[in-house]
Short mmCIF file of C-alpha atoms and ligand atoms in Angstrom, two decimals:
data_model
loop_
_atom_site.label_atom_id
_atom_site.label_comp_id
_atom_site.label_asym_id
_atom_site.label_seq_id
_atom_site.Cartn_x
_atom_site.Cartn_y
_atom_site.Cartn_z
CA UNK A 4 156.19 75.89 177.12
CA UNK A 5 155.81 76.86 173.46
CA UNK A 6 152.14 77.12 172.49
CA UNK A 7 150.07 76.99 169.31
CA UNK A 8 147.35 79.60 168.80
CA UNK A 9 144.40 78.73 166.55
CA UNK A 10 142.56 81.83 165.34
CA UNK A 11 138.98 81.11 164.27
CA UNK A 12 139.07 77.75 166.07
CA UNK A 13 135.28 77.36 166.18
CA UNK A 14 134.88 77.26 162.40
CA UNK A 15 134.42 74.15 160.24
CA UNK A 16 138.16 73.43 159.83
CA UNK A 17 139.21 74.85 163.20
CA UNK A 18 136.82 72.65 165.19
CA UNK A 19 138.49 69.49 163.91
CA UNK A 20 142.06 70.79 163.59
CA UNK A 21 142.01 71.99 167.22
CA UNK A 22 141.06 68.51 168.42
CA UNK A 23 143.84 66.81 166.44
CA UNK A 24 146.47 69.38 167.45
CA UNK A 25 145.46 68.95 171.10
CA UNK A 26 145.86 65.18 170.76
CA UNK A 27 149.30 65.63 169.20
CA UNK A 28 150.74 68.41 171.39
CA UNK A 29 148.68 68.17 174.59
CA UNK A 30 145.75 70.43 175.39
CA UNK A 31 147.85 72.68 177.62
CA UNK A 32 149.92 73.71 174.58
CA UNK A 33 146.93 74.59 172.38
CA UNK A 34 144.93 77.83 172.60
CA UNK A 35 141.64 77.73 170.70
CA UNK A 36 140.51 81.30 170.08
CA UNK A 37 137.37 82.69 168.52
CA UNK A 38 135.19 85.80 168.60
CA UNK A 39 132.25 83.85 169.99
CA UNK A 40 132.60 82.84 173.68
CA UNK A 41 129.76 80.29 173.44
CA UNK A 42 131.44 78.57 170.49
CA UNK A 43 134.52 78.01 172.67
CA UNK A 44 132.60 75.94 175.23
CA UNK A 45 133.11 72.73 173.20
CA UNK A 46 136.92 72.98 173.59
CA UNK A 47 137.06 71.24 176.98
CA UNK A 48 140.36 69.56 176.07
CA UNK A 49 142.57 72.63 175.48
CA UNK A 50 143.08 76.24 176.54
CA UNK A 51 140.67 78.82 175.08
CA UNK A 52 140.61 82.59 174.57
CA UNK A 53 137.92 84.94 173.31
CA UNK A 54 139.85 86.89 170.70
CA UNK A 55 139.12 89.37 167.93
CA UNK A 56 142.01 89.05 165.46
CA UNK A 57 141.49 92.72 164.61
CA UNK A 58 142.16 93.75 168.25
CA UNK A 59 145.91 93.98 167.80
CA UNK A 60 146.76 94.87 171.41
CA UNK A 61 144.80 91.90 172.73
CA UNK A 62 146.42 89.54 170.22
CA UNK A 63 149.93 90.77 171.07
CA UNK A 64 149.24 90.44 174.82
CA UNK A 65 148.03 86.86 174.42
CA UNK A 66 151.06 85.91 172.31
CA UNK A 67 153.44 87.36 174.93
CA UNK A 68 151.61 85.93 177.97
CA UNK A 69 151.24 82.46 176.47
CA UNK A 70 154.59 82.25 174.63
CA UNK A 71 152.87 81.46 171.31
CA UNK A 72 155.33 80.10 168.73
CA UNK A 73 152.93 78.86 166.04
CA UNK A 74 149.71 80.35 164.68
CA UNK A 75 147.03 78.60 162.62
CA UNK A 76 145.14 81.58 161.21
CA UNK A 77 141.80 80.16 160.06
CA UNK A 78 139.46 83.14 160.51
CA UNK A 79 137.99 84.31 157.19
CA UNK A 80 134.74 85.30 155.51
CA UNK A 81 133.87 82.54 153.00
CA UNK A 82 132.77 82.89 149.38
CA UNK A 83 128.99 83.23 149.54
CA UNK A 84 128.97 85.36 152.70
CA UNK A 85 131.72 87.55 151.30
CA UNK A 86 129.64 88.54 148.29
CA UNK A 87 127.04 90.03 150.64
CA UNK A 88 129.61 92.32 152.33
CA UNK A 89 132.64 92.69 150.04
CA UNK A 90 134.50 95.48 151.85
CA UNK A 91 134.23 93.76 155.25
CA UNK A 92 135.27 90.42 153.76
CA UNK A 93 138.32 92.00 152.10
CA UNK A 94 139.31 93.89 155.23
CA UNK A 95 138.99 90.90 157.60
CA UNK A 96 140.61 88.37 155.26
CA UNK A 97 143.50 90.63 154.22
CA UNK A 98 144.26 92.83 157.23
CA UNK A 99 144.21 89.87 159.60
CA UNK A 100 146.67 87.89 157.47
CA UNK A 101 149.07 90.83 157.15
CA UNK A 102 148.88 91.33 160.91
CA UNK A 103 149.66 87.64 161.56
CA UNK A 104 152.63 87.77 159.18
CA UNK A 105 153.94 90.86 161.01
CA UNK A 106 153.48 89.07 164.36
CA UNK A 107 155.45 86.11 163.01
CA UNK A 108 158.39 88.45 162.40
CA UNK A 109 157.99 90.45 165.62
CA UNK A 110 157.86 87.37 167.86
CA UNK A 111 160.19 85.20 165.74
CA UNK A 112 157.55 82.49 165.42
CA UNK A 113 158.46 78.97 164.31
CA UNK A 114 155.63 78.44 161.79
CA UNK A 115 152.42 80.00 160.54
CA UNK A 116 149.56 78.16 158.80
CA UNK A 117 147.10 80.00 156.58
CA UNK A 118 144.43 78.31 154.40
CA UNK A 119 143.95 79.28 150.80
CA UNK A 120 141.31 77.81 148.51
CA UNK A 121 140.47 76.68 145.00
CA UNK A 122 138.55 79.96 144.99
CA UNK A 123 141.80 81.61 143.80
CA UNK A 124 141.00 80.18 140.35
CA UNK A 125 138.61 82.04 138.06
CA UNK A 126 136.46 81.60 134.93
CA UNK A 127 139.47 81.47 132.53
CA UNK A 128 141.50 79.00 134.57
CA UNK A 129 141.78 75.50 132.99
CA UNK A 130 138.83 73.65 134.58
CA UNK A 131 139.98 70.04 134.44
CA UNK A 132 143.01 69.00 136.52
CA UNK A 133 143.77 72.65 137.20
CA UNK A 134 147.59 72.98 137.40
CA UNK A 135 149.57 74.42 140.32
CA UNK A 136 150.70 77.35 138.16
CA UNK A 137 148.11 78.88 135.80
CA UNK A 138 145.96 81.91 135.11
CA UNK A 139 144.12 82.97 138.26
CA UNK A 140 141.54 85.75 137.90
CA UNK A 141 139.09 85.06 140.75
CA UNK A 142 135.82 87.00 140.62
CA UNK A 143 134.70 86.62 144.24
CA UNK A 144 135.96 88.77 147.12
CA UNK A 145 136.91 85.59 148.93
CA UNK A 146 138.93 84.35 145.93
CA UNK A 147 140.59 87.74 145.42
CA UNK A 148 141.56 87.86 149.11
CA UNK A 149 142.97 84.33 148.95
CA UNK A 150 144.96 85.10 145.81
CA UNK A 151 146.38 88.29 147.36
CA UNK A 152 147.05 86.41 150.59
CA UNK A 153 149.09 83.81 148.73
CA UNK A 154 151.23 86.59 147.25
CA UNK A 155 151.84 88.04 150.74
CA UNK A 156 152.74 84.63 152.19
CA UNK A 157 155.34 84.05 149.50
CA UNK A 158 156.64 87.64 149.96
CA UNK A 159 157.09 87.29 153.73
CA UNK A 160 158.85 83.96 153.23
CA UNK A 161 161.22 85.26 150.55
CA UNK A 162 161.93 88.70 152.06
CA UNK A 163 161.80 88.00 155.80
CA UNK A 164 162.14 84.21 156.16
CA UNK A 165 158.71 83.76 157.77
CA UNK A 166 157.95 80.01 157.63
CA UNK A 167 154.33 80.39 156.53
CA UNK A 168 152.68 77.37 154.88
CA UNK A 169 149.41 77.12 152.98
CA UNK A 170 147.02 74.79 151.13
CA UNK A 171 144.40 75.55 148.48
CA UNK A 172 141.59 73.54 150.04
CA UNK A 173 138.78 72.25 147.86
CA UNK A 174 135.29 72.24 149.37
CA UNK A 175 135.64 70.68 152.83
CA UNK A 176 133.00 68.29 154.12
CA UNK A 177 132.67 67.32 157.77
CA UNK A 178 129.94 66.23 160.15
CA UNK A 179 131.23 68.03 163.25
CA UNK A 180 129.96 71.49 162.30
CA UNK A 181 126.85 72.87 160.65
CA UNK A 182 126.88 74.06 157.01
CA UNK A 183 128.43 77.57 156.81
CA UNK A 184 128.65 80.43 154.32
CA UNK A 185 130.50 78.48 151.67
CA UNK A 186 129.36 77.69 148.14
CA UNK A 187 130.44 74.08 148.70
CA UNK A 188 128.43 73.77 151.92
CA UNK A 189 125.51 72.23 150.02
CA UNK A 190 127.59 69.04 150.32
CA UNK A 191 127.43 69.31 154.13
CA UNK A 192 123.75 70.23 154.33
CA UNK A 193 122.68 67.35 152.06
CA UNK A 194 123.75 64.80 154.68
CA UNK A 195 121.81 66.60 157.42
CA UNK A 196 118.65 66.55 155.27
CA UNK A 197 119.10 62.85 154.43
CA UNK A 198 119.45 61.88 158.09
CA UNK A 199 116.47 64.06 159.08
CA UNK A 200 114.37 62.32 156.40
CA UNK A 201 113.74 65.67 154.72
CA UNK A 202 113.70 66.68 151.05
CA UNK A 203 116.86 68.50 149.89
CA UNK A 204 116.61 71.54 147.60
CA UNK A 205 120.11 72.11 146.22
CA UNK A 206 121.28 75.67 145.46
CA UNK A 207 123.54 74.37 142.66
CA UNK A 208 122.55 72.59 139.45
CA UNK A 209 122.71 68.79 139.27
CA UNK A 210 125.80 68.67 137.04
CA UNK A 211 128.00 71.21 138.90
CA UNK A 212 131.25 69.31 139.44
CA UNK A 213 133.47 70.72 142.20
CA UNK A 214 136.68 69.55 143.89
CA UNK A 215 135.87 68.32 147.40
CA UNK A 216 137.59 66.67 150.36
CA UNK A 217 136.50 64.86 153.51
CA UNK A 218 137.63 66.66 156.67
CA UNK A 219 139.92 63.86 157.95
CA UNK A 220 141.90 64.17 154.69
CA UNK A 221 142.06 67.97 155.09
CA UNK A 222 143.40 67.59 158.65
CA UNK A 223 145.93 65.01 157.49
CA UNK A 224 147.14 67.26 154.64
CA UNK A 225 147.44 70.27 156.96
CA UNK A 226 149.56 68.43 159.52
CA UNK A 227 151.60 66.59 156.87
CA UNK A 228 152.50 70.00 155.42
CA UNK A 229 153.21 71.59 158.82
CA UNK A 230 155.39 68.65 159.91
CA UNK A 231 157.29 68.47 156.60
CA UNK A 232 160.98 69.46 156.74
CA UNK A 233 161.30 73.13 155.74
CA UNK A 234 163.36 72.29 152.64
CA UNK A 235 160.55 70.06 151.32
CA UNK A 236 158.05 72.94 151.32
CA UNK A 237 159.08 74.35 147.97
CA UNK A 238 155.89 76.27 147.17
CA UNK A 239 155.36 79.21 149.51
CA UNK A 240 152.27 80.73 147.91
CA UNK A 241 149.91 77.78 148.46
CA UNK A 242 149.79 74.13 147.37
CA UNK A 243 147.03 72.75 145.16
CA UNK A 244 145.31 70.00 147.14
CA UNK A 245 142.81 67.44 145.85
CA UNK A 246 140.97 64.28 146.81
CA UNK A 247 137.58 63.81 145.08
CA UNK A 248 135.38 65.69 142.63
CA UNK A 249 131.65 65.18 142.31
CA UNK A 250 128.38 66.81 141.28
CA UNK A 251 125.26 67.29 143.44
CA UNK A 252 123.59 64.47 141.48
CA UNK A 253 126.49 62.11 142.19
CA UNK A 254 126.56 62.78 145.96
CA UNK A 255 122.77 62.44 146.02
CA UNK A 256 122.91 59.05 144.28
CA UNK A 257 125.60 57.91 146.72
CA UNK A 258 123.50 58.92 149.75
CA UNK A 259 120.44 57.26 148.19
CA UNK A 260 122.15 53.87 148.43
CA UNK A 261 121.83 54.32 152.21
CA UNK A 262 118.51 56.25 152.25
CA UNK A 263 116.42 54.99 149.29
CA UNK A 264 113.53 57.42 149.99
CA UNK A 265 115.76 60.53 150.00
CA UNK A 266 114.62 63.12 147.41
CA UNK A 267 116.34 66.14 145.84
CA UNK A 268 115.42 69.15 143.68
CA UNK A 269 117.68 71.78 142.11
CA UNK A 270 117.12 75.54 142.52
CA UNK A 271 120.37 77.29 141.51
CA UNK A 272 120.83 80.69 143.15
CA UNK A 273 123.64 83.32 143.20
CA UNK A 274 126.07 80.66 144.34
CA UNK A 275 125.81 78.89 140.96
CA UNK A 276 127.87 81.68 139.34
CA UNK A 277 130.51 81.31 142.07
CA UNK A 278 130.69 77.54 141.57
CA UNK A 279 130.83 77.97 137.77
CA UNK A 280 133.94 80.15 138.19
CA UNK A 281 135.82 77.38 140.00
CA UNK A 282 137.58 74.27 138.58
CA UNK A 283 135.94 70.87 138.25
CA UNK A 284 139.10 69.05 139.40
CA UNK A 285 142.61 69.88 140.65
CA UNK A 286 146.11 68.60 139.86
CA UNK A 287 147.94 68.30 143.18
CA UNK A 288 151.05 66.51 141.88
CA UNK A 289 153.39 68.97 143.59
CA UNK A 290 151.92 68.29 147.04
CA UNK A 291 152.29 64.57 146.40
CA UNK A 292 155.90 64.98 145.18
CA UNK A 293 157.18 67.58 147.67
CA UNK A 294 155.80 66.26 150.98
CA UNK A 295 154.11 62.92 150.19
CA UNK A 296 150.44 63.93 150.16
CA UNK A 297 147.94 61.09 149.61
CA UNK A 298 144.19 61.21 150.24
CA UNK A 299 142.31 58.34 151.93
CA UNK A 300 138.61 59.05 151.29
CA UNK A 301 136.58 58.73 148.12
CA UNK A 302 132.88 59.72 147.86
CA UNK A 303 131.58 56.27 148.86
CA UNK A 304 133.85 55.92 151.91
CA UNK A 305 133.17 59.53 153.04
CA UNK A 306 129.39 59.10 152.69
CA UNK A 307 129.37 55.89 154.72
CA UNK A 308 131.47 57.51 157.47
CA UNK A 309 129.33 60.65 157.69
CA UNK A 310 125.99 58.78 157.71
CA UNK A 311 127.37 56.51 160.43
CA UNK A 312 128.58 59.36 162.69
CA UNK A 313 126.34 62.36 162.01
CA UNK A 314 123.21 61.17 163.91
CA UNK A 315 125.08 61.21 167.25
CA UNK A 316 126.50 64.65 166.44
CA UNK A 317 123.11 66.11 165.55
CA UNK A 318 122.26 65.82 169.23
CA UNK A 319 125.08 68.26 170.06
CA UNK A 320 124.17 70.98 167.55
C1 LIG B 418 133.61 78.16 150.22
N1 LIG B 418 134.07 76.20 151.56
O1 LIG B 418 132.72 77.53 149.66
C2 LIG B 418 134.68 77.36 150.94
C3 LIG B 418 135.77 76.88 150.00
C4 LIG B 418 136.38 76.02 147.76
C5 LIG B 418 135.32 76.68 148.59
O2 LIG B 418 136.87 77.72 150.05
O3 LIG B 418 133.65 79.36 150.24
#
């Protein structure tokens, strides 16, 4: 029985990726792990383990006992939270990745997945249709850790043959988890406020365009990449990935077609500077050429799907 370990399974991406992986491989072959025991209660359909990725003995023991052959390493401190505790964010994001790459060698793992982000781009990166290869001088701890992590992934692939794969996610939007510590999480919270009939005060300015993606597209891209034949995965740092780009005003206007009384105001805070350092849109031609990436959701289709499904989910939060 070869198993897949998901580290940080209770996060925004992990919550949905764990469900899809369990559907594909069977719950008995999936181990959802997280620091927070309570957060693991929702994973009734797969195996679970309370796990601190920094507790190396515990991680090694679990890998041996459960014959883990793939790891999805999703645990990280996101952009806004990272700026409040830079040293911790760097240590968790970097040390945990290096440890996972070492484990991949030690246990001869089949594949590793590690998410990067458009946060690797910085203020002097071309902002429109940002290319796969370009200047990257990120000025957030999160972005710096993702850029360094990409370098390590490519190094472990080239030097040691570790089959580690990665995507530069745009802002991810889903209705199955609450808004987190990300700069793009305004685009999650806005739906919650609309459904609750509350006013929304946005922490970014009305015209802040950012690359975004609906969670079902992010899950599809992740599994398309992980299932691609090894020879098709030609970029071993991390692939640019794109779907939609919009501003807070544009998502507000889209929601307003469903909730005409919904109101918004704009009060940019420290996260505005983070958003301003990121691209407006991304060129993901290489992902489309190398392993056939294609997104399904635009802003209108995503908004309709979230507003249809979120009310039932609000009961669970
Ligand atoms: C963040 N949601 O806002 C993450 C993402 C592109 C941003 O990596 O930090």
